[in-house]
mmCIF file of C-alpha atoms in Angstrom:
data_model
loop_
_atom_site.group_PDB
_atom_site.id
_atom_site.type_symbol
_atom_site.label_atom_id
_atom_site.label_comp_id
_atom_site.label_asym_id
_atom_site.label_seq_id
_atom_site.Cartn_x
_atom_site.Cartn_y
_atom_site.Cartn_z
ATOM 1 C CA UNK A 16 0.000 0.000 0.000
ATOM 2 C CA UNK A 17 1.179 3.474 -1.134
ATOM 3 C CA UNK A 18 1.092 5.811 1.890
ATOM 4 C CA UNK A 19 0.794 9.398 1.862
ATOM 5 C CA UNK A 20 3.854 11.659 3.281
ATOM 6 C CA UNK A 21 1.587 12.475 6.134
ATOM 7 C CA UNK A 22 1.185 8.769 7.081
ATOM 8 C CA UNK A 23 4.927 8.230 5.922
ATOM 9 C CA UNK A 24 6.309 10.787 8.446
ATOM 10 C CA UNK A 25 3.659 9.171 11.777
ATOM 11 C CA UNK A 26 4.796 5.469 10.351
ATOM 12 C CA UNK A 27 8.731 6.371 10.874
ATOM 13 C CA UNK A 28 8.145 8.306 14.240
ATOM 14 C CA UNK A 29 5.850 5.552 15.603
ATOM 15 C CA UNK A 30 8.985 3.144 14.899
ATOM 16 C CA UNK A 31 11.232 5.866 16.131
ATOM 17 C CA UNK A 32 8.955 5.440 19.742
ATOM 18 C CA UNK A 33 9.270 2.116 19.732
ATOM 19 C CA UNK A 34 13.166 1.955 19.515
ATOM 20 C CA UNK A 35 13.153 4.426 22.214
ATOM 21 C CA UNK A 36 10.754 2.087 24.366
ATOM 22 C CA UNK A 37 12.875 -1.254 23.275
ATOM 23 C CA UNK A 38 15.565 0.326 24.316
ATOM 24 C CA UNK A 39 14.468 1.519 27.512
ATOM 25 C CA UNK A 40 13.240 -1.830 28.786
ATOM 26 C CA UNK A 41 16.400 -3.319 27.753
ATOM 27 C CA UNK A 42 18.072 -1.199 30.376
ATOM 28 C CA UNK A 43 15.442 -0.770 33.141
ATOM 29 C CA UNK A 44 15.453 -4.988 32.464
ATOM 30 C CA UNK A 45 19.314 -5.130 33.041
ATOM 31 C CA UNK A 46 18.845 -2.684 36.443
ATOM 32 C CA UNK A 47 15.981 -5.021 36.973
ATOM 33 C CA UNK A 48 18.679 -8.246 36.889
ATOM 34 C CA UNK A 49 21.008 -6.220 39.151
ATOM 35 C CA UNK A 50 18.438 -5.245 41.434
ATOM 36 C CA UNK A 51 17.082 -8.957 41.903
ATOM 37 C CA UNK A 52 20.648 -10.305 42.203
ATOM 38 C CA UNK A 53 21.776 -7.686 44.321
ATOM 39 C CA UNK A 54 18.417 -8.496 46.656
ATOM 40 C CA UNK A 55 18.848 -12.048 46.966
ATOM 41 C CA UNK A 56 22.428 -11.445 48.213
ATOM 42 C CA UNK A 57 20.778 -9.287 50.879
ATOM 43 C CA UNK A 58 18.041 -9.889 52.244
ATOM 44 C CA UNK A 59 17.435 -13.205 50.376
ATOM 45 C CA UNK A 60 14.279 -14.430 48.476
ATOM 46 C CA UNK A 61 11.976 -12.022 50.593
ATOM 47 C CA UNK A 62 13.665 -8.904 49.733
ATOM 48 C CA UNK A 63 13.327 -9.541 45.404
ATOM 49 C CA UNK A 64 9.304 -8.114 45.413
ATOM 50 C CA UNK A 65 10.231 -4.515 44.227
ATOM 51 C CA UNK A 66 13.053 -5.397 42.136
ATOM 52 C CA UNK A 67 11.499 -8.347 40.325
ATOM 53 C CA UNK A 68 8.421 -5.735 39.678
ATOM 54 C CA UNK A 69 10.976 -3.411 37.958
ATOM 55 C CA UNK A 70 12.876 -6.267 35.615
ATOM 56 C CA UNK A 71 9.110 -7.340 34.650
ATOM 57 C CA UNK A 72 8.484 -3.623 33.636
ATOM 58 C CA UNK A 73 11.177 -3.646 32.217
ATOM 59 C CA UNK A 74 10.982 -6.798 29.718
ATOM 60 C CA UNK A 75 6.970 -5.621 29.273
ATOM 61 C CA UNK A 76 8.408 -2.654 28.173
ATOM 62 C CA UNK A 77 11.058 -4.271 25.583
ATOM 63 C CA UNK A 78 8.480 -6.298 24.233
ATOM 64 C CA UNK A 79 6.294 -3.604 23.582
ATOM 65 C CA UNK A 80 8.627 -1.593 22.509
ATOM 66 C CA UNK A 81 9.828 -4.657 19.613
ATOM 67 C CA UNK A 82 5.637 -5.481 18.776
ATOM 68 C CA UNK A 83 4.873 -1.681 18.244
ATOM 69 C CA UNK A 84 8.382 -1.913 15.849
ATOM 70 C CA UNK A 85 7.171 -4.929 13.929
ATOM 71 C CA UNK A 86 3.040 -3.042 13.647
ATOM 72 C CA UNK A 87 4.536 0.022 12.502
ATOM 73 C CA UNK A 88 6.635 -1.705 9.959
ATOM 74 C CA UNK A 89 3.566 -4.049 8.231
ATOM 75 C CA UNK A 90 1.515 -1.526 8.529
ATOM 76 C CA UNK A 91 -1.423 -3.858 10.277
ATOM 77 C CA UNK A 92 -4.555 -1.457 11.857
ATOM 78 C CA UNK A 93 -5.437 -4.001 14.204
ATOM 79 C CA UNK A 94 -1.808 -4.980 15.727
ATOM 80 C CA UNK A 95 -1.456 -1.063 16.471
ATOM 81 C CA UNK A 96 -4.766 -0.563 17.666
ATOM 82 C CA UNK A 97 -3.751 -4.251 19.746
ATOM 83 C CA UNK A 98 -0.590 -2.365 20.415
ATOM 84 C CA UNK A 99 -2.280 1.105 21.304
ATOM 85 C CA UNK A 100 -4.517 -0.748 24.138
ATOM 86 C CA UNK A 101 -1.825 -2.300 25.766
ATOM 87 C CA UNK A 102 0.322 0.585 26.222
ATOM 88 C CA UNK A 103 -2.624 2.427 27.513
ATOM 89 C CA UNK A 104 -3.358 -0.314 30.207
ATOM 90 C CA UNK A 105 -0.196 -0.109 31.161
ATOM 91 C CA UNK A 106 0.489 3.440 31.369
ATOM 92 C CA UNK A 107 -2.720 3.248 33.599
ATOM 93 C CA UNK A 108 -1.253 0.751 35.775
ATOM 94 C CA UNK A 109 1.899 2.754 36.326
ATOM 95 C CA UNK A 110 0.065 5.809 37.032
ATOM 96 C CA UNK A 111 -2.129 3.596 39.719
ATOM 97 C CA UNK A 112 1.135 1.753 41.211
ATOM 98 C CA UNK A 113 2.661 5.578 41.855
ATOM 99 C CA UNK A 114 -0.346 7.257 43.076
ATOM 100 C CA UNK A 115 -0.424 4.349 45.470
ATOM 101 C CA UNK A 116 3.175 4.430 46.813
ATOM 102 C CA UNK A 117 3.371 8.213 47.029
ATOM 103 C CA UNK A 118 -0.125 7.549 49.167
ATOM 104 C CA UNK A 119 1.228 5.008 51.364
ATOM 105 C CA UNK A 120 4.818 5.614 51.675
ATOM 106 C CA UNK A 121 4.672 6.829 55.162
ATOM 107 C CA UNK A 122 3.942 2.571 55.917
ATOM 108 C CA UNK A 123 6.709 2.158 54.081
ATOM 109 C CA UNK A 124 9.138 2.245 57.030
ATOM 110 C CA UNK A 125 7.104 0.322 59.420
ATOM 111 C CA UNK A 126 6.219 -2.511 56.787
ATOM 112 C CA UNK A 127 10.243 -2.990 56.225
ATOM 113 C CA UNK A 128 10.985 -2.761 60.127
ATOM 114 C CA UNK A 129 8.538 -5.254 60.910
ATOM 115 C CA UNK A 130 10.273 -7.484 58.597
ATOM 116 C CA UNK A 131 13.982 -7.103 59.444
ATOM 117 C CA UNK A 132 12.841 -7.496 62.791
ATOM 118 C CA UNK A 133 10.654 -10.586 61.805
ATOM 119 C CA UNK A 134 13.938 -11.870 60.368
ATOM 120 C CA UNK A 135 15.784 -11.081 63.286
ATOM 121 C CA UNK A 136 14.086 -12.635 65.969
ATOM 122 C CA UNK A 137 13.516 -16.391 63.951
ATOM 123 C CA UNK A 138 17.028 -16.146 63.590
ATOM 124 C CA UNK A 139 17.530 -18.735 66.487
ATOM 125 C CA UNK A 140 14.636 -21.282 65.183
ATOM 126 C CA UNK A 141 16.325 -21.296 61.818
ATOM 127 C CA UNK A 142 18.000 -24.244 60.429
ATOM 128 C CA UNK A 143 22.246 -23.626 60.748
ATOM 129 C CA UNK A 144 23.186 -22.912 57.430
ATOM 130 C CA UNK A 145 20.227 -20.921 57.057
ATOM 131 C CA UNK A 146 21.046 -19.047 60.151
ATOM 132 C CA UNK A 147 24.223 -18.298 58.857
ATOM 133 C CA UNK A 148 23.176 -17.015 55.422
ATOM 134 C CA UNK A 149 20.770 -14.654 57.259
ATOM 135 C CA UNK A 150 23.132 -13.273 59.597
ATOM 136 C CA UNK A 151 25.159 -12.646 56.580
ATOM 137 C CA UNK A 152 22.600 -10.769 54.834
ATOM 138 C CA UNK A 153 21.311 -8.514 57.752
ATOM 139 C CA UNK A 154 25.348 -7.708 58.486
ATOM 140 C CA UNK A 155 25.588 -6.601 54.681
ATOM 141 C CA UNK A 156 23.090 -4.297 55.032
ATOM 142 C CA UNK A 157 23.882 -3.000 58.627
ATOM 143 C CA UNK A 158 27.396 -2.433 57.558
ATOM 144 C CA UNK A 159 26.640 -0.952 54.170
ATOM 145 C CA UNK A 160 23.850 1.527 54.930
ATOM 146 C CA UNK A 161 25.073 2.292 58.305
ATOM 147 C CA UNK A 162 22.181 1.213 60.709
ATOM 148 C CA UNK A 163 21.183 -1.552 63.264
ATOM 149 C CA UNK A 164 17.903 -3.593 63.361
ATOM 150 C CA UNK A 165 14.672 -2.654 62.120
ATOM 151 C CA UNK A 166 12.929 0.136 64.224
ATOM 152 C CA UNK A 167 16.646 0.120 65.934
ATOM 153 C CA UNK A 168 19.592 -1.727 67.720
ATOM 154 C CA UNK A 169 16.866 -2.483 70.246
ATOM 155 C CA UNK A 170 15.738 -5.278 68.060
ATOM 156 C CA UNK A 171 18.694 -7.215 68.703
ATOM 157 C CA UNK A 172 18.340 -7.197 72.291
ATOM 158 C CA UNK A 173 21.640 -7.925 74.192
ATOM 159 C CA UNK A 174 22.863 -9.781 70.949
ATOM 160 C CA UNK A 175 23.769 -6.874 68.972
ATOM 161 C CA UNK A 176 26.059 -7.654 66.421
ATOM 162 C CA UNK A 177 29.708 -6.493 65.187
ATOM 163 C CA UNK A 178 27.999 -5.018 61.992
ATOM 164 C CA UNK A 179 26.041 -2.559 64.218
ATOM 165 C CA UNK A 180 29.370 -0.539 64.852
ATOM 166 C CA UNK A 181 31.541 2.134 62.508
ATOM 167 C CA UNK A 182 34.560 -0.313 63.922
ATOM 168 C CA UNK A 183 32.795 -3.652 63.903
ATOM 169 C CA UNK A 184 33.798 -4.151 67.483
ATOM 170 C CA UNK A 185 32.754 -7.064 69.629
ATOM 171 C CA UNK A 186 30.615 -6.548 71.844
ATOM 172 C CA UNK A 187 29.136 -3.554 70.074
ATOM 173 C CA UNK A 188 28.828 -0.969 72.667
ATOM 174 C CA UNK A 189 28.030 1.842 70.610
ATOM 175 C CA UNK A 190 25.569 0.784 67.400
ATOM 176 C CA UNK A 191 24.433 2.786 64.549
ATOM 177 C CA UNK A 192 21.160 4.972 66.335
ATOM 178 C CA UNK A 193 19.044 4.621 63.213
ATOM 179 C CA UNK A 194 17.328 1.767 62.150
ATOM 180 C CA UNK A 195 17.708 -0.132 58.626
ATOM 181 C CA UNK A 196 14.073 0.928 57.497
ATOM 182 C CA UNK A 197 14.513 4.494 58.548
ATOM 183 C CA UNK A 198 17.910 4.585 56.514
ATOM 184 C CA UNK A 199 16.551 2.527 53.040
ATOM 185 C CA UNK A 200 13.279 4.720 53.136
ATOM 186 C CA UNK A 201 16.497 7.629 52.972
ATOM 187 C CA UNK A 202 18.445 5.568 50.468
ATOM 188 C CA UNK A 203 15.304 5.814 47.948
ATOM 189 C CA UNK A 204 14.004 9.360 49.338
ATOM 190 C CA UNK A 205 17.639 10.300 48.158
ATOM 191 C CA UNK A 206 17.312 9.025 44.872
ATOM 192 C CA UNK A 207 13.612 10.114 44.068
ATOM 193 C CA UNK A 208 14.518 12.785 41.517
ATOM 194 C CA UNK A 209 17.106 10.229 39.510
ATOM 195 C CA UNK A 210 13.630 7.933 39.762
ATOM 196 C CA UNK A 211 10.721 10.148 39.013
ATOM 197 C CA UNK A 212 12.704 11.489 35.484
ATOM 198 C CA UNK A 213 12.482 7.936 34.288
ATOM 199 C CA UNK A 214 9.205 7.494 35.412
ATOM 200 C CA UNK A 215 8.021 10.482 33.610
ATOM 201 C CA UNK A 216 10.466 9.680 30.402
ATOM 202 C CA UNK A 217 8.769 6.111 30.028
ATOM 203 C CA UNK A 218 5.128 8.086 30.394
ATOM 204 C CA UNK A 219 5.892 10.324 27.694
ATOM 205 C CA UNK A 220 7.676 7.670 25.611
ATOM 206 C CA UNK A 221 4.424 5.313 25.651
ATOM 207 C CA UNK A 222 2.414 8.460 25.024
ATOM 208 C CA UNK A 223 4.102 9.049 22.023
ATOM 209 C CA UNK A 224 3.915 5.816 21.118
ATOM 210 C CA UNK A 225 -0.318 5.537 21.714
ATOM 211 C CA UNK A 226 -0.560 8.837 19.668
ATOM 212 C CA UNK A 227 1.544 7.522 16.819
ATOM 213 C CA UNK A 228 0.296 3.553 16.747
ATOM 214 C CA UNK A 229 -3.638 5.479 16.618
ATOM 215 C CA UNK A 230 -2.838 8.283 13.784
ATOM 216 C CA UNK A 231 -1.255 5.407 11.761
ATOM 217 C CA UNK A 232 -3.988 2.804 12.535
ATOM 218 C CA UNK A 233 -6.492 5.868 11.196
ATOM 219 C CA UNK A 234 -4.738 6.760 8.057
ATOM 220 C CA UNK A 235 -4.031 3.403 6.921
ATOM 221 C CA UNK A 236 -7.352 2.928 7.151
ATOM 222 C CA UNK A 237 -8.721 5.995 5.534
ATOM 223 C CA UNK A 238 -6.260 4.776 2.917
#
């Protein structure tokens, strides 16, 4: 089918979209990988919920980004009206999932407190090895973000570990004052900005895209 320069010019800059949004879930996939691997060196298996939700975006996004390439380039009406619908859904479901955690991110520290300290006192029922992998996950963290227990050291009890002071002494006498929830709800606090620039680049990429995908679907059609 002969197209017009019109529908020539949305054709390429759908496709151009669509690189842009293949491309982008490639990367937020491979941050995705990092993040989950990073995780389950932490805190283990329990710790991979927000991480795995970002390397799913992530490969969602590369395959929409790769169908929205292959509509654009056979010029179908109802794979980019297929394609169009999707990205809308899930633009809709981002837009939900951040309205919800700016909403609730005030539970955000108690929710992760509870569990570190969850963690913390099953410690002694746990199997050896899995004892020791556990301890070796909460010192990680202690040491690396510079904190002690959940809510605070007091979650330890008398037991406070090595990891809870700047000089890993034994018995720790002085421990880090905040707790490991206070200082990751910090961690991510301090990266907000770096996070909500992405966030609004892969919004306006997917618009772009839904505009394009339903001017080409039209003028093919009117075609």
């Amino acid at each position: 089918m002969a197209l017009s320069c019109g529908t020539t010019c949305i054709k390429y800059l759908l496709f151009a979209f669509n690189v842009l949004v293949f491309l982008f879930g490639a990367v937020i996939s491979g941050f995705g990988i990092y993040l989950v691997v990073e995780a389950k060196n932490g805190l283990g298996s329990e710790a991979i919920g927000v991480p795995a939700f970002i390397l799913t975006l992530g490969l969602l996004l590369f395959l929409i980004g790769f169908l929205g390439c292959c509509g654009a380039c056979k010029e179908h009406t109802c794979m980019l009206k297929t394609f169009a619908a999707v990205v809308t859904v899930l633009l809709i479901l981002q837009i939900i999932a951040g309205i919800l955690a700016f909403v609730y991110r005030s539970k955000f520290v108690g929710l992760v407190a509870d569990a570190i300290a969850m963690h913390i006192n099953q410690l002694d029922s746990l199997p050896s090895v899995e004892q020791k992998e556990m301890r070796k996950a909460l010192d990680k963290v202690q040491k690396e973000l510079k904190c002690c227990g959940g809510y605070s050291s007091a979650d330890w009890g008398e037991a406070v570990p090595s990891s809870c002071c700047a000089g890993e002494t034994s018995p720790c006498r002085n421990p880090y004052q905040q707790g490991c929830a206070q200082a990751t709800y910090d961690l991510i606090k301090d990266k907000a900005l770096i996070v909500g620039i992405i966030l609004i680049v892969m919004a306006i990429l997917q618009l772009g895209a839904i505009i394009s995908a339903c001017c080409l679907a039209t003028k093919i059609k009117e075609q």
